[in-house]
Short mmCIF file of C-alpha atoms in Angstrom, two decimals:
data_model
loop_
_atom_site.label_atom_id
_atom_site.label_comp_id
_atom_site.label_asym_id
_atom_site.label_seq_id
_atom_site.Cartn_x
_atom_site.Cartn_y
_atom_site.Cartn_z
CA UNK T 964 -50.33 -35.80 -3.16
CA UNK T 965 -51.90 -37.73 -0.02
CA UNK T 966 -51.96 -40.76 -1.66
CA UNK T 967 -48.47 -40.74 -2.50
CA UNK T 968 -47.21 -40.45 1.15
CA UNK T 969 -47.90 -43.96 2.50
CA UNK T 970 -45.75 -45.19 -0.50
CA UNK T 971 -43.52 -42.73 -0.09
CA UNK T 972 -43.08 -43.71 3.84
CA UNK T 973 -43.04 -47.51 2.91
CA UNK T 974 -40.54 -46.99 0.33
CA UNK T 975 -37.96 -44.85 2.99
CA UNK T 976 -38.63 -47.06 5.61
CA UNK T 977 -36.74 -50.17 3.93
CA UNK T 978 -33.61 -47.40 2.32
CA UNK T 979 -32.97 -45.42 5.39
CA UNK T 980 -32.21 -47.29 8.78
CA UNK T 981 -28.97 -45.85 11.29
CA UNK T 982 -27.22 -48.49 9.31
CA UNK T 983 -28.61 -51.29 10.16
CA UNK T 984 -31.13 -53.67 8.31
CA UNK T 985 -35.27 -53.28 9.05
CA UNK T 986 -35.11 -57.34 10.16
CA UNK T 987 -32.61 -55.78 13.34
CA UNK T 988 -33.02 -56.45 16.79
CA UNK T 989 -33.37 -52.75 17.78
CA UNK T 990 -35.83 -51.95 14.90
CA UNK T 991 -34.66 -47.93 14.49
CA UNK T 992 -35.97 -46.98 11.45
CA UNK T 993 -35.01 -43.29 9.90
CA UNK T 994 -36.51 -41.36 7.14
CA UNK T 995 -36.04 -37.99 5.76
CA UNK T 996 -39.36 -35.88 4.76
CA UNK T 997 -38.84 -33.44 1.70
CA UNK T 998 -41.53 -30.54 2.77
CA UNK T 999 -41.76 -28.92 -0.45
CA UNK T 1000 -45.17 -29.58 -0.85
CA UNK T 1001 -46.46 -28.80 2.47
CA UNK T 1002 -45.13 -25.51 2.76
CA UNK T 1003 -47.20 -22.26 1.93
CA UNK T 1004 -46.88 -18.79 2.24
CA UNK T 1005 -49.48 -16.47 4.87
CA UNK T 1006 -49.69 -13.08 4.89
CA UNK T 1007 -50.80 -11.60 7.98
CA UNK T 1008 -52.50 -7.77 8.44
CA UNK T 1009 -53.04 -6.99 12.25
CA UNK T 1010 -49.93 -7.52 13.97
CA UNK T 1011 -49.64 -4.55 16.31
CA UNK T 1012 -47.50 -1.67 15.18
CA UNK T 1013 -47.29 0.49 18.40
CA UNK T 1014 -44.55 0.88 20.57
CA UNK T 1015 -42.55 -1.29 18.67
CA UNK T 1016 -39.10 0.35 19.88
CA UNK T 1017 -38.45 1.12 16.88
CA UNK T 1018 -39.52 4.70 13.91
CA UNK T 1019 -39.24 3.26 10.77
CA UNK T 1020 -38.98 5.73 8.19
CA UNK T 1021 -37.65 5.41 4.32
CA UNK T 1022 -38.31 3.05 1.32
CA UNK T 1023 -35.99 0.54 -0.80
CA UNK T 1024 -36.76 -2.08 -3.33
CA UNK T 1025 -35.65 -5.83 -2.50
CA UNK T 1026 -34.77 -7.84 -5.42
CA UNK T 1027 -37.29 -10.57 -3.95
CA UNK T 1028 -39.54 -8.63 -1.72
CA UNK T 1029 -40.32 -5.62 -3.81
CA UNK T 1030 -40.85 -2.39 -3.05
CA UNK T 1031 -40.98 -1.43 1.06
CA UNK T 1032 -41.90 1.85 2.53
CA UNK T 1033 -42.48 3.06 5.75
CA UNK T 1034 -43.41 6.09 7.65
CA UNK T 1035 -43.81 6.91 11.92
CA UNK T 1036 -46.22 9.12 13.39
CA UNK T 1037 -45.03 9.70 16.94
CA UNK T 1038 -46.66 11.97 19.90
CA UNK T 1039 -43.93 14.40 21.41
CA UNK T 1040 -43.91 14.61 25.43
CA UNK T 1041 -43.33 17.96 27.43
CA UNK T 1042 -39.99 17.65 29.31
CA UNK T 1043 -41.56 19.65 31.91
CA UNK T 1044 -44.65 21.77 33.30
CA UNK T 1045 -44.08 25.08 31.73
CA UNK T 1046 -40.26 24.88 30.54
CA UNK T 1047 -41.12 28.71 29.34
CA UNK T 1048 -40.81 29.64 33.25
CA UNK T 1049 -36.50 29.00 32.79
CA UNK T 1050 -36.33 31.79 30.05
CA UNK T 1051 -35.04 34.93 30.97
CA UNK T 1052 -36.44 38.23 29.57
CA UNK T 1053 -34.04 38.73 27.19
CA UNK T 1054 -34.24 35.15 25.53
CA UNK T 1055 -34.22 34.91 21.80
CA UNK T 1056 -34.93 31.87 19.74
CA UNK T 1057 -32.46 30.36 17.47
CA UNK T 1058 -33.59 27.40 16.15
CA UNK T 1059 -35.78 24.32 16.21
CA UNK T 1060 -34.32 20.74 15.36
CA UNK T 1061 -35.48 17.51 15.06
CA UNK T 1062 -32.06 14.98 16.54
CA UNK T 1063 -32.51 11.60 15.37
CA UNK T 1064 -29.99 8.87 16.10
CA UNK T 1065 -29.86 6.03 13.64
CA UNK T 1066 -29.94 2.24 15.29
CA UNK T 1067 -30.52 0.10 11.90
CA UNK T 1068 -30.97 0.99 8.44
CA UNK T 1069 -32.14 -1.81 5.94
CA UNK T 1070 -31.20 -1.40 2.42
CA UNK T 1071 -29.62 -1.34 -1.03
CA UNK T 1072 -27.44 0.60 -3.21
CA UNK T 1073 -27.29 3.01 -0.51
CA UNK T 1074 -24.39 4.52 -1.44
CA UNK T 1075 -25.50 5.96 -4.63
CA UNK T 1076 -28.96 7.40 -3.31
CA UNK T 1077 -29.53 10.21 -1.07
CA UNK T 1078 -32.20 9.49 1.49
CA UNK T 1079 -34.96 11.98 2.16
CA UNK T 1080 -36.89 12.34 5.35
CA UNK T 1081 -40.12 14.84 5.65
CA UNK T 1082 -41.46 15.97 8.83
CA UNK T 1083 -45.16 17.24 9.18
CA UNK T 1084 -46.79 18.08 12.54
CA UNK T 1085 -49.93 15.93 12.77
CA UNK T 1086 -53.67 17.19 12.18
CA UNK T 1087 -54.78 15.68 15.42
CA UNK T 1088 -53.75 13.30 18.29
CA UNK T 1089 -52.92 10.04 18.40
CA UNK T 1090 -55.42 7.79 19.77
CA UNK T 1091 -53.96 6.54 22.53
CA UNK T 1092 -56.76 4.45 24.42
CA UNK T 1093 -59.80 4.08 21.72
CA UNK T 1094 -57.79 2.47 19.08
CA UNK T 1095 -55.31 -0.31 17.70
CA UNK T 1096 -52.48 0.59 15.23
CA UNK T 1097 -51.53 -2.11 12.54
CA UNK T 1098 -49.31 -1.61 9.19
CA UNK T 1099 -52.03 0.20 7.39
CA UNK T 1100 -53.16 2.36 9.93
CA UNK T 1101 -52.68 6.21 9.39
CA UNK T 1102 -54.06 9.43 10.10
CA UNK T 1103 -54.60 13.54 8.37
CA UNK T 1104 -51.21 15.30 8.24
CA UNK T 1105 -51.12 19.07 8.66
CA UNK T 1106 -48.34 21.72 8.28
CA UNK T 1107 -44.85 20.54 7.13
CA UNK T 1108 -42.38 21.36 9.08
CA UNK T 1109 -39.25 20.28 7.07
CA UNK T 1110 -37.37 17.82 4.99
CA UNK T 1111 -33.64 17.34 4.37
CA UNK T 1112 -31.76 14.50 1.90
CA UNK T 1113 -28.82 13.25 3.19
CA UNK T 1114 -26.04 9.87 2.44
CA UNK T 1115 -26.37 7.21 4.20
CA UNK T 1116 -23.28 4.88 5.33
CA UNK T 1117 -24.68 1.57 6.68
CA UNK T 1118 -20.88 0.20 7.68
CA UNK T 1119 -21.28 3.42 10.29
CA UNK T 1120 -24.26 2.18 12.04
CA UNK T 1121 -23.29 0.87 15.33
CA UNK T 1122 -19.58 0.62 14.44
CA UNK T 1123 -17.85 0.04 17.51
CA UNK T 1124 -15.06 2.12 18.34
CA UNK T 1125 -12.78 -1.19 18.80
CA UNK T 1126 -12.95 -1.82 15.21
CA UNK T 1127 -11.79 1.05 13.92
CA UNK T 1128 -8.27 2.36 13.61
CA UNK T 1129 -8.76 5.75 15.65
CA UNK T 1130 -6.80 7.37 17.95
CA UNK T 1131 -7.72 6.45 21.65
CA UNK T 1132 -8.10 10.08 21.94
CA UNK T 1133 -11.14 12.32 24.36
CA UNK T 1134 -12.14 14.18 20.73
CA UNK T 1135 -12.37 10.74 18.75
CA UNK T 1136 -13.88 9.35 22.31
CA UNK T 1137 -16.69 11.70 21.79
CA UNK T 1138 -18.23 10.77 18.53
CA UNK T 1139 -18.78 7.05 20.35
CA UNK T 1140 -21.56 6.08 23.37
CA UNK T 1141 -19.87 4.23 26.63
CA UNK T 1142 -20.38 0.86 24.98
CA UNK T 1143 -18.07 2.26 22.03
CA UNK T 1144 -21.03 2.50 19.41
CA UNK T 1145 -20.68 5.25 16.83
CA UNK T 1146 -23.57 8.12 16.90
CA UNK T 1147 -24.64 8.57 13.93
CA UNK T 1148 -26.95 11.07 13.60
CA UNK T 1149 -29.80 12.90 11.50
CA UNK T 1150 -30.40 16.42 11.90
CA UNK T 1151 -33.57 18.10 10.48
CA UNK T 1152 -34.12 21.88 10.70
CA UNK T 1153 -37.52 22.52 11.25
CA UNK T 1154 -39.67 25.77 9.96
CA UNK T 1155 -38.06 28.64 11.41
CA UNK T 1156 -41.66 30.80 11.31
CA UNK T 1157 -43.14 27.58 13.28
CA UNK T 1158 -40.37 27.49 15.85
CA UNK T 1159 -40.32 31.14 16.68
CA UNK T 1160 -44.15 30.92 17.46
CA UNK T 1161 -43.47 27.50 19.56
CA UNK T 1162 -40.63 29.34 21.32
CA UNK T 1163 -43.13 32.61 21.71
CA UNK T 1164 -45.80 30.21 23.24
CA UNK T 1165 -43.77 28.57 25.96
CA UNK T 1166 -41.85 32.14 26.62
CA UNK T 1167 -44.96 34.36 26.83
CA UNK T 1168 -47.73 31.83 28.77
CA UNK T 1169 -46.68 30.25 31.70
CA UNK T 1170 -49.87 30.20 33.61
CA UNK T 1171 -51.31 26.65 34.58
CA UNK T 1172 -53.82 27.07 31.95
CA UNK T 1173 -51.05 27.38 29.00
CA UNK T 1174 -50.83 24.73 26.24
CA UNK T 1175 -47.56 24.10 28.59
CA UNK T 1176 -49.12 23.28 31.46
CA UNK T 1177 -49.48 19.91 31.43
CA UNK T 1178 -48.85 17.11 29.19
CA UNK T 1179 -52.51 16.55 28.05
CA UNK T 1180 -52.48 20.61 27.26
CA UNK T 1181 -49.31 20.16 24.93
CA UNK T 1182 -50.38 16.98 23.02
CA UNK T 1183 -53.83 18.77 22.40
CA UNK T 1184 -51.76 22.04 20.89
CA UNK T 1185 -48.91 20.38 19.17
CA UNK T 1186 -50.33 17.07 18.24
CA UNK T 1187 -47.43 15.16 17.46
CA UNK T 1188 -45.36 14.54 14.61
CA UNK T 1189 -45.29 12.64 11.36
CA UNK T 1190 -41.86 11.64 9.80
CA UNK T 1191 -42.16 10.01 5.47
CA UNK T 1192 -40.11 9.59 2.60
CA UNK T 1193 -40.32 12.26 0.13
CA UNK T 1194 -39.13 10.39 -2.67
CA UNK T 1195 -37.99 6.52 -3.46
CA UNK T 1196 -35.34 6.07 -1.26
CA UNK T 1197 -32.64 3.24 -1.41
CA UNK T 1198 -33.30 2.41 2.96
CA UNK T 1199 -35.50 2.16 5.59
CA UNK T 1200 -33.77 4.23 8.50
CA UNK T 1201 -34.61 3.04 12.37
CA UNK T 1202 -34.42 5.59 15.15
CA UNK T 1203 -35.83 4.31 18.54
CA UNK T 1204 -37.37 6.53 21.17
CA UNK T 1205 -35.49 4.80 24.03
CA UNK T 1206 -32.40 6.61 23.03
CA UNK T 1207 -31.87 9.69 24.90
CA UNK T 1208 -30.47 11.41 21.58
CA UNK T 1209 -33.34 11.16 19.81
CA UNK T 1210 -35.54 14.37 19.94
CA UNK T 1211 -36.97 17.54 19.19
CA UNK T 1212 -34.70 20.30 20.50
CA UNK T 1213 -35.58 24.57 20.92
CA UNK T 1214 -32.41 25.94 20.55
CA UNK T 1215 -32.60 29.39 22.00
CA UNK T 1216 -30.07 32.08 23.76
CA UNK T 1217 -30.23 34.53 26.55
CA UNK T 1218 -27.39 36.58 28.51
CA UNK T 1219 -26.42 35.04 31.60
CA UNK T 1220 -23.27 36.57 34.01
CA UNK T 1221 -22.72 39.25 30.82
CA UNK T 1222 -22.32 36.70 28.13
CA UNK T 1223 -24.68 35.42 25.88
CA UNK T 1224 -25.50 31.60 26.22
CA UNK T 1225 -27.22 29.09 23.96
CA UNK T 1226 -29.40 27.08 25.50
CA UNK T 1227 -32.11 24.45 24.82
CA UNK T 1228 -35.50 22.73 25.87
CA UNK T 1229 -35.56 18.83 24.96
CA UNK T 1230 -38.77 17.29 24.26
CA UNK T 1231 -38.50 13.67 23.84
CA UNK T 1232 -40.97 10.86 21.62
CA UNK T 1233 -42.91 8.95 23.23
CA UNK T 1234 -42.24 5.63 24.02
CA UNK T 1235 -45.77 4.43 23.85
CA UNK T 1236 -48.02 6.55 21.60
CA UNK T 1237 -46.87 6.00 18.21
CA UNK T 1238 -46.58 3.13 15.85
CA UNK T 1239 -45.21 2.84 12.00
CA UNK T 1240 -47.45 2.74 8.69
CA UNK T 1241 -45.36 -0.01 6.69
CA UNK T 1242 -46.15 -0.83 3.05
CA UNK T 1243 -47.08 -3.79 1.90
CA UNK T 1244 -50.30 -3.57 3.23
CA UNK T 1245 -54.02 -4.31 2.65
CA UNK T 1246 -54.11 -0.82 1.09
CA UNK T 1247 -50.57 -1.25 -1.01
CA UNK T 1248 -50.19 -4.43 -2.52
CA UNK T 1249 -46.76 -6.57 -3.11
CA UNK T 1250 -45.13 -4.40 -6.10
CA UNK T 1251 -42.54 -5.79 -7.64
CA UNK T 1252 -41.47 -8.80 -5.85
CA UNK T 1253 -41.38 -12.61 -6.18
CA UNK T 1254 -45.14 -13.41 -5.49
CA UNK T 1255 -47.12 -10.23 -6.27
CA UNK T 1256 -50.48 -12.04 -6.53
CA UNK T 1257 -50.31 -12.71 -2.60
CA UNK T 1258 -53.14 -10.22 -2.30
CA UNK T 1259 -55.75 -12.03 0.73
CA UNK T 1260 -54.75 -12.55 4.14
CA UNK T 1261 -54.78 -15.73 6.41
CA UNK T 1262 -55.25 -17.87 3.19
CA UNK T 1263 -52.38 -20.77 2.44
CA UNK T 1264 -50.97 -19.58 -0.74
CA UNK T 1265 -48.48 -22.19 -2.44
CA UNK T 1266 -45.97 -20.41 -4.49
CA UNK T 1267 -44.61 -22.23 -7.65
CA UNK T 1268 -41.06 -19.92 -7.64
CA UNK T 1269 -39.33 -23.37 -5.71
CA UNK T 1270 -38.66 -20.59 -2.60
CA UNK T 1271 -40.82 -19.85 0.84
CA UNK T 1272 -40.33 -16.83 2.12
CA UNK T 1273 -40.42 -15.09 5.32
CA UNK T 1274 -40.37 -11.48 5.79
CA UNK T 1275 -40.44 -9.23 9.73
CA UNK T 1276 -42.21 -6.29 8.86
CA UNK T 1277 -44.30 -7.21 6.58
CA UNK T 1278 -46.06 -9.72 7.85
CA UNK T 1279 -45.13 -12.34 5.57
CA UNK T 1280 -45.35 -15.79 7.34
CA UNK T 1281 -44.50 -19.14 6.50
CA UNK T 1282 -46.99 -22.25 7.04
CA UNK T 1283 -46.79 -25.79 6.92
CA UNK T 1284 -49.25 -28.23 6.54
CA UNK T 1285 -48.19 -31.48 8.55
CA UNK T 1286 -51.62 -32.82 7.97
CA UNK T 1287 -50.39 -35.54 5.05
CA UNK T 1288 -48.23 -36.90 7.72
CA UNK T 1289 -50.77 -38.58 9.92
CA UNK T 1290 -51.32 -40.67 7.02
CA UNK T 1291 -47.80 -42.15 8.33
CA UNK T 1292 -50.06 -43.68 10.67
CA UNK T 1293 -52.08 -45.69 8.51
CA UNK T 1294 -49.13 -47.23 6.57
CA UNK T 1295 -46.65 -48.21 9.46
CA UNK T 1296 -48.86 -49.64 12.70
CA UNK T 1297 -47.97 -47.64 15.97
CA UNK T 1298 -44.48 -45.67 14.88
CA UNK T 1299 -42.90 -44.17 18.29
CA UNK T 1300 -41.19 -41.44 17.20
CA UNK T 1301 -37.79 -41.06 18.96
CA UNK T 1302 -36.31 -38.49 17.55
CA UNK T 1303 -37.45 -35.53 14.35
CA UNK T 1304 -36.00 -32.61 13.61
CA UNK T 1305 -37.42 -29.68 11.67
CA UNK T 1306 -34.54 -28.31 9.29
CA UNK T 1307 -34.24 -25.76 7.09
CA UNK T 1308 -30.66 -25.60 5.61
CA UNK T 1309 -28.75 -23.13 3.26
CA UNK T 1310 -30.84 -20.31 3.54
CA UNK T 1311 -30.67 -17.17 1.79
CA UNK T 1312 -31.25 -13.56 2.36
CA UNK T 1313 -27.83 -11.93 4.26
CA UNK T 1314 -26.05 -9.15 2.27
CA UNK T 1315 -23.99 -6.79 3.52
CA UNK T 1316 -21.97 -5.67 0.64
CA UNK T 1317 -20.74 -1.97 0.52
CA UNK T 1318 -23.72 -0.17 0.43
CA UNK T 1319 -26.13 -2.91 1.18
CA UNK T 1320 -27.78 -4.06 4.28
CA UNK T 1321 -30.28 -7.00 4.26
CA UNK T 1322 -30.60 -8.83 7.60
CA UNK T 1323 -30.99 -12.73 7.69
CA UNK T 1324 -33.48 -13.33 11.00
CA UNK T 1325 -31.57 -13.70 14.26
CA UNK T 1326 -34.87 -15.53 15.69
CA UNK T 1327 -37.47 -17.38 14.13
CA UNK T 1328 -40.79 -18.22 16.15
CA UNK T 1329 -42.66 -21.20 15.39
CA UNK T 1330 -46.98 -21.77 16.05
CA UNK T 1331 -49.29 -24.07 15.70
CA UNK T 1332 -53.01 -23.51 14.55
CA UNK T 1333 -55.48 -25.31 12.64
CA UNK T 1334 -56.71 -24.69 9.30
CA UNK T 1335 -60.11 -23.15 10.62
CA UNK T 1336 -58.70 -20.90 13.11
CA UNK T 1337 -55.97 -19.56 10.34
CA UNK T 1338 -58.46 -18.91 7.93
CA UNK T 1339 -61.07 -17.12 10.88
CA UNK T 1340 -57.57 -14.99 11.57
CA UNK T 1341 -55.97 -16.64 14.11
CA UNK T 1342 -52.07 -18.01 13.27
CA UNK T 1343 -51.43 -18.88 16.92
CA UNK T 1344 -53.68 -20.96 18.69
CA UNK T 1345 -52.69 -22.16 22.60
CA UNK T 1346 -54.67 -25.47 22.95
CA UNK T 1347 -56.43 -26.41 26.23
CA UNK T 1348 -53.54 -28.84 27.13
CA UNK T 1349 -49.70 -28.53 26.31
CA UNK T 1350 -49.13 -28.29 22.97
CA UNK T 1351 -46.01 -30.45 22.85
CA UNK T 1352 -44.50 -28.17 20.23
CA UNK T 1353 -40.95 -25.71 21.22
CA UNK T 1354 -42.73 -22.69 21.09
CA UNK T 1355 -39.06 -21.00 22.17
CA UNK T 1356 -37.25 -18.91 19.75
CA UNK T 1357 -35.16 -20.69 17.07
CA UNK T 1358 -31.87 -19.29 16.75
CA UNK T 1359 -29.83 -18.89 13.16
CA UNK T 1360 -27.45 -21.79 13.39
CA UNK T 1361 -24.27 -20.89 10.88
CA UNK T 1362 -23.55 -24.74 11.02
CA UNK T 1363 -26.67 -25.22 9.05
CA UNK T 1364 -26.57 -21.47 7.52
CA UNK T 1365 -30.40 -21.85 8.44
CA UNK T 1366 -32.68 -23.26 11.28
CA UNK T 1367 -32.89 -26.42 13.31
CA UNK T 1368 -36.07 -27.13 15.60
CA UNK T 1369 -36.29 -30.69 17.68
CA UNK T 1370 -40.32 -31.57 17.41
CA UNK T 1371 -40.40 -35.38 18.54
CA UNK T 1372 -43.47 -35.14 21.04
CA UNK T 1373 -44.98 -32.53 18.26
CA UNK T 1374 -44.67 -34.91 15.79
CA UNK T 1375 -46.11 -37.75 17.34
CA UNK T 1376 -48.80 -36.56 19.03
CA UNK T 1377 -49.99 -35.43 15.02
CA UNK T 1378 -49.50 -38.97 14.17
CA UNK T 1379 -51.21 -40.26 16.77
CA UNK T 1380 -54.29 -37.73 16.30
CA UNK T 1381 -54.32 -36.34 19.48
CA UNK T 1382 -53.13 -32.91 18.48
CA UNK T 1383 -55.49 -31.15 16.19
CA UNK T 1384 -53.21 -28.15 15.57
CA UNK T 1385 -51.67 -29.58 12.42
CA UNK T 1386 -50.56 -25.98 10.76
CA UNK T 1387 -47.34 -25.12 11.49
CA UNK T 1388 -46.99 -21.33 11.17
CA UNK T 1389 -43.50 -19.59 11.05
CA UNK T 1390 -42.83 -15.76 11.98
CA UNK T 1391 -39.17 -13.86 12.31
CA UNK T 1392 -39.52 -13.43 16.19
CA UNK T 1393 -38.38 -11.28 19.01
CA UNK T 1394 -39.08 -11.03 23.14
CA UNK T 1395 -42.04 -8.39 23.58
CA UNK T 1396 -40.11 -6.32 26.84
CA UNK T 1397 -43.15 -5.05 29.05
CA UNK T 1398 -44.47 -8.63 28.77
CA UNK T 1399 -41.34 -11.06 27.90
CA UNK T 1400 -43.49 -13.03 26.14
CA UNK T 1401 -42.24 -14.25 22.32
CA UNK T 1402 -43.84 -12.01 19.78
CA UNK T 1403 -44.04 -11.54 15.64
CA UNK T 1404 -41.28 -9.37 14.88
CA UNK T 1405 -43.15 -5.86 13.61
CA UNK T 1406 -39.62 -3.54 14.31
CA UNK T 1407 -37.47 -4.41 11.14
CA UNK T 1408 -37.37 -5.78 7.74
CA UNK T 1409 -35.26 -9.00 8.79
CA UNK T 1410 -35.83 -11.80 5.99
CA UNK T 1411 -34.72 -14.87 4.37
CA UNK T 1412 -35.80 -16.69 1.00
CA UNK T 1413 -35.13 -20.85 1.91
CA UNK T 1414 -34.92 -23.09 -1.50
CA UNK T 1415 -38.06 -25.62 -0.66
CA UNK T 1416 -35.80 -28.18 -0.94
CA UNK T 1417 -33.68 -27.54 1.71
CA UNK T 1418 -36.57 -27.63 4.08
CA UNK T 1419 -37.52 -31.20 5.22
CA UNK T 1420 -37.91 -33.24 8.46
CA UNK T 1421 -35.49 -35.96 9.65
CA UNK T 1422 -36.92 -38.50 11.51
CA UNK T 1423 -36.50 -41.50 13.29
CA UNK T 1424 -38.65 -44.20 14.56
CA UNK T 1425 -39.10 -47.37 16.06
CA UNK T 1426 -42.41 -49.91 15.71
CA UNK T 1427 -43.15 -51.66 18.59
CA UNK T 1428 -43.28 -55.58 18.57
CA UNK T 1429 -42.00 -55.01 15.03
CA UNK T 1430 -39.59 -58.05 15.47
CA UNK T 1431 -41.36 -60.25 18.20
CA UNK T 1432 -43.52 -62.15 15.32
#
């Protein structure tokens, strides 16, 4: 393969010009780089999966992905010191409930399956200090508190009330959020025998030594909660613990001015103690998909299905080798790039059929590293000077139905030698929002499957003194 790129470059130089002739004054040469054998898949295993923004709970198989599960374990925070002190003598508990707005759901066939959900109450805290969480990290489950299975709509997720044909009426008003999105909601009844104890707890101990009393005291009694699949479900459900409507409720009632009330303590999730257990892993392999003998981490593994793939969630990177292109180099004497673009063009990967929902990436991030620091575990190194490479995120261009990345200075500085980071690694990518820095996307199953044809470099170039002999 290396020793066919100088000809190769030799032989595009004299076919491809801007339309004019090598022998021309301006000397603007172009050529356009098939990447098809450069490109390799990476699969990665310690992206962070804390306080992602996002509790991912469900399963569904992907026609070229396989079988994908995940599950949430969440701490639960006390809405107050002691909410116990607000109930009246007389107050009776009716119920406990677990309200979980859906923001996303990823999926096929969904109209045909019922989802299930299970909810167990955790054996022990969350590390919250002493520990990292990645896709394979998990902990002992104790008592379960309850399941439900339930239909899942995915055109109702986040319709907005301006595309439908409703009545502008308050009743139809109040199914929607102020920006018009529908709440859509799932509802899970937990153990009445646990509840009436919880309820008993807060009611009965209000002292400031009760498990009430303060927020370490509660997450050391109640531990926190862990929400699975029961059963192979046709989606992967995402609730986020920013929204306000997504809780754990005590419904209880009590008399108040000679009528009897209901009322209700909220405790929220937390927004930072908790992270998702997603499958494939290094402790479930790929089953069922496209390239199950992926099975190592941070290795370059060429596929020979003609595809690359590139996977959020999962972990499932892309990598390029541009190391076969500083032979360029040694076949044309001092090329000055002037312009190259990274394309990759008719992507695949978007359904959203009745029933289905399968995300194309709205972001891609792209890194450099070097072969040594990929295979010690590192996919993004920052060199000590300016890499020269668009580290932005790459936005889905429907022009293209793909991506489009300018890399001149990249490019040449590879060429040239000076830049040793000469692996090109490629995640789905969002913005991280305590930092704002760009980050592997770890919060949804976002992916596309790119034909390695379709994925090349167009480039063009001018050699200096090329016509002064």
């Amino acid at each position: 393969m290396l020793l066919s790129v100088p000809l190769f470059f030799s032989c595009r130089e004299e076919e491809n010009t801007i339309g004019l002739p090598p022998e021309n004054n301006l000397g603007i040469f172009f050529v356009e780089i098939p990447l098809r054998d450069y490109v390799s898949q990476v699969w990665v295993d310690d992206i962070s999966s804390r306080a992602r923004d996002a509790m991912l709970v469900g399963s569904y198989t992907d026609e070229n992905f396989g079988f994908i599960k995940a599950e949430h374990f969440s701490e639960v925070l006390l809405p107050e010191v002691n909410p116990g002190k607000r109930f009246q003598a007389d107050a009776s508990f009716d119920s406990l409930v677990l309200e979980m707005r859906i923001n996303g759901v990823t999926g096929n066939q969904m109209l045909f399956t019922e989802q299930g959900i299970e909810v167990y109450q955790l054996a022990d805290t969350i590390q919250a200090f002493e520990k990292n969480y990645f896709n394979y990290s998990t902990q002992e489950v104790g008592l379960k508190l309850g399941e439900k299975t339930f239909f899942v709509y995915p055109d109702s997720v986040n319709l907005n009330f301006s595309d439908t044909n409703l009545p502008d009426s308050s009743d139809e008003r109040s199914l929607y959020d102020t920006n018009g999105d529908y709440i859509y909601m799932t509802r899970v009844t937990l153990d009445p025998a646990f509840g009436e104890q919880f309820f008993q707890e807060m009611k009965t101990d209000t002292t400031s030594s009760s498990k009430f009393s303060s927020s370490t005291d509660f997450a050391a009694y109640f531990k926190g909660l862990n929400l699975r699949s029961p059963q192979t479900n046709s989606a992967i459900l995402r609730y986020s613990p920013f929204d306000g409507r997504t809780r754990m409720v005590v419904y209880y009632s009590q008399v108040e001015d000679d009528t009897l009330r209901q009322k209700s303590v909220k405790f929220a999730f937390s927004r930072t103690i908790n992270y998702n257990n997603i499958a494939p892993n290094r402790d479930q392999g790929w089953m069922g998909s496209d390239f199950d003998e992926i099975n190592s981490f941070y290795e370059q593994i060429q596929l020979d299905t003609g595809y690359a793939y590139v996977q959020a969630g999962t972990n499932l990177f892309l990598s390029m080798d541009m190391t076969p292109f500083k032979l360029f180099a040694d076949t044309v004497a001092n090329p000055i790039i002037q312009s190259a673009v990274l394309l990759f063009e008719d992507i695949a990967g978007e359904q959203d059929d009745e029933g289905t929902a399968l995300e194309l990436p709205n972001f891609l991030s792209f890194r450099i590293t070097t072969k040594d620091s990929l295979e010690a575990g590192y996919y993004d190194v920052i060199p000590e000077v300016f890499s020269e490479f668009p580290r932005s995120n790459v936005e889905y261009n429907e022009d293209i139905n793909g991506y489009r990345v300018e890399i001149p200075l990249y490019l040449q500085s590879v060429l040239t030698g000076r830049n040793k980071f000469d692996q090109v690694i490629i995640t789905v990518s969002d913005i991280d929002p305590a930092s704002g820095q760009i980050r592997a996307e770890n919060r949804s199953f976002k992916r596309f499957i790119a034909d390695k044809d379709n994925m090349k470099i167009r480039l063009y170039y001018t050699i200096p003194d090329a016509n002064t002999e």
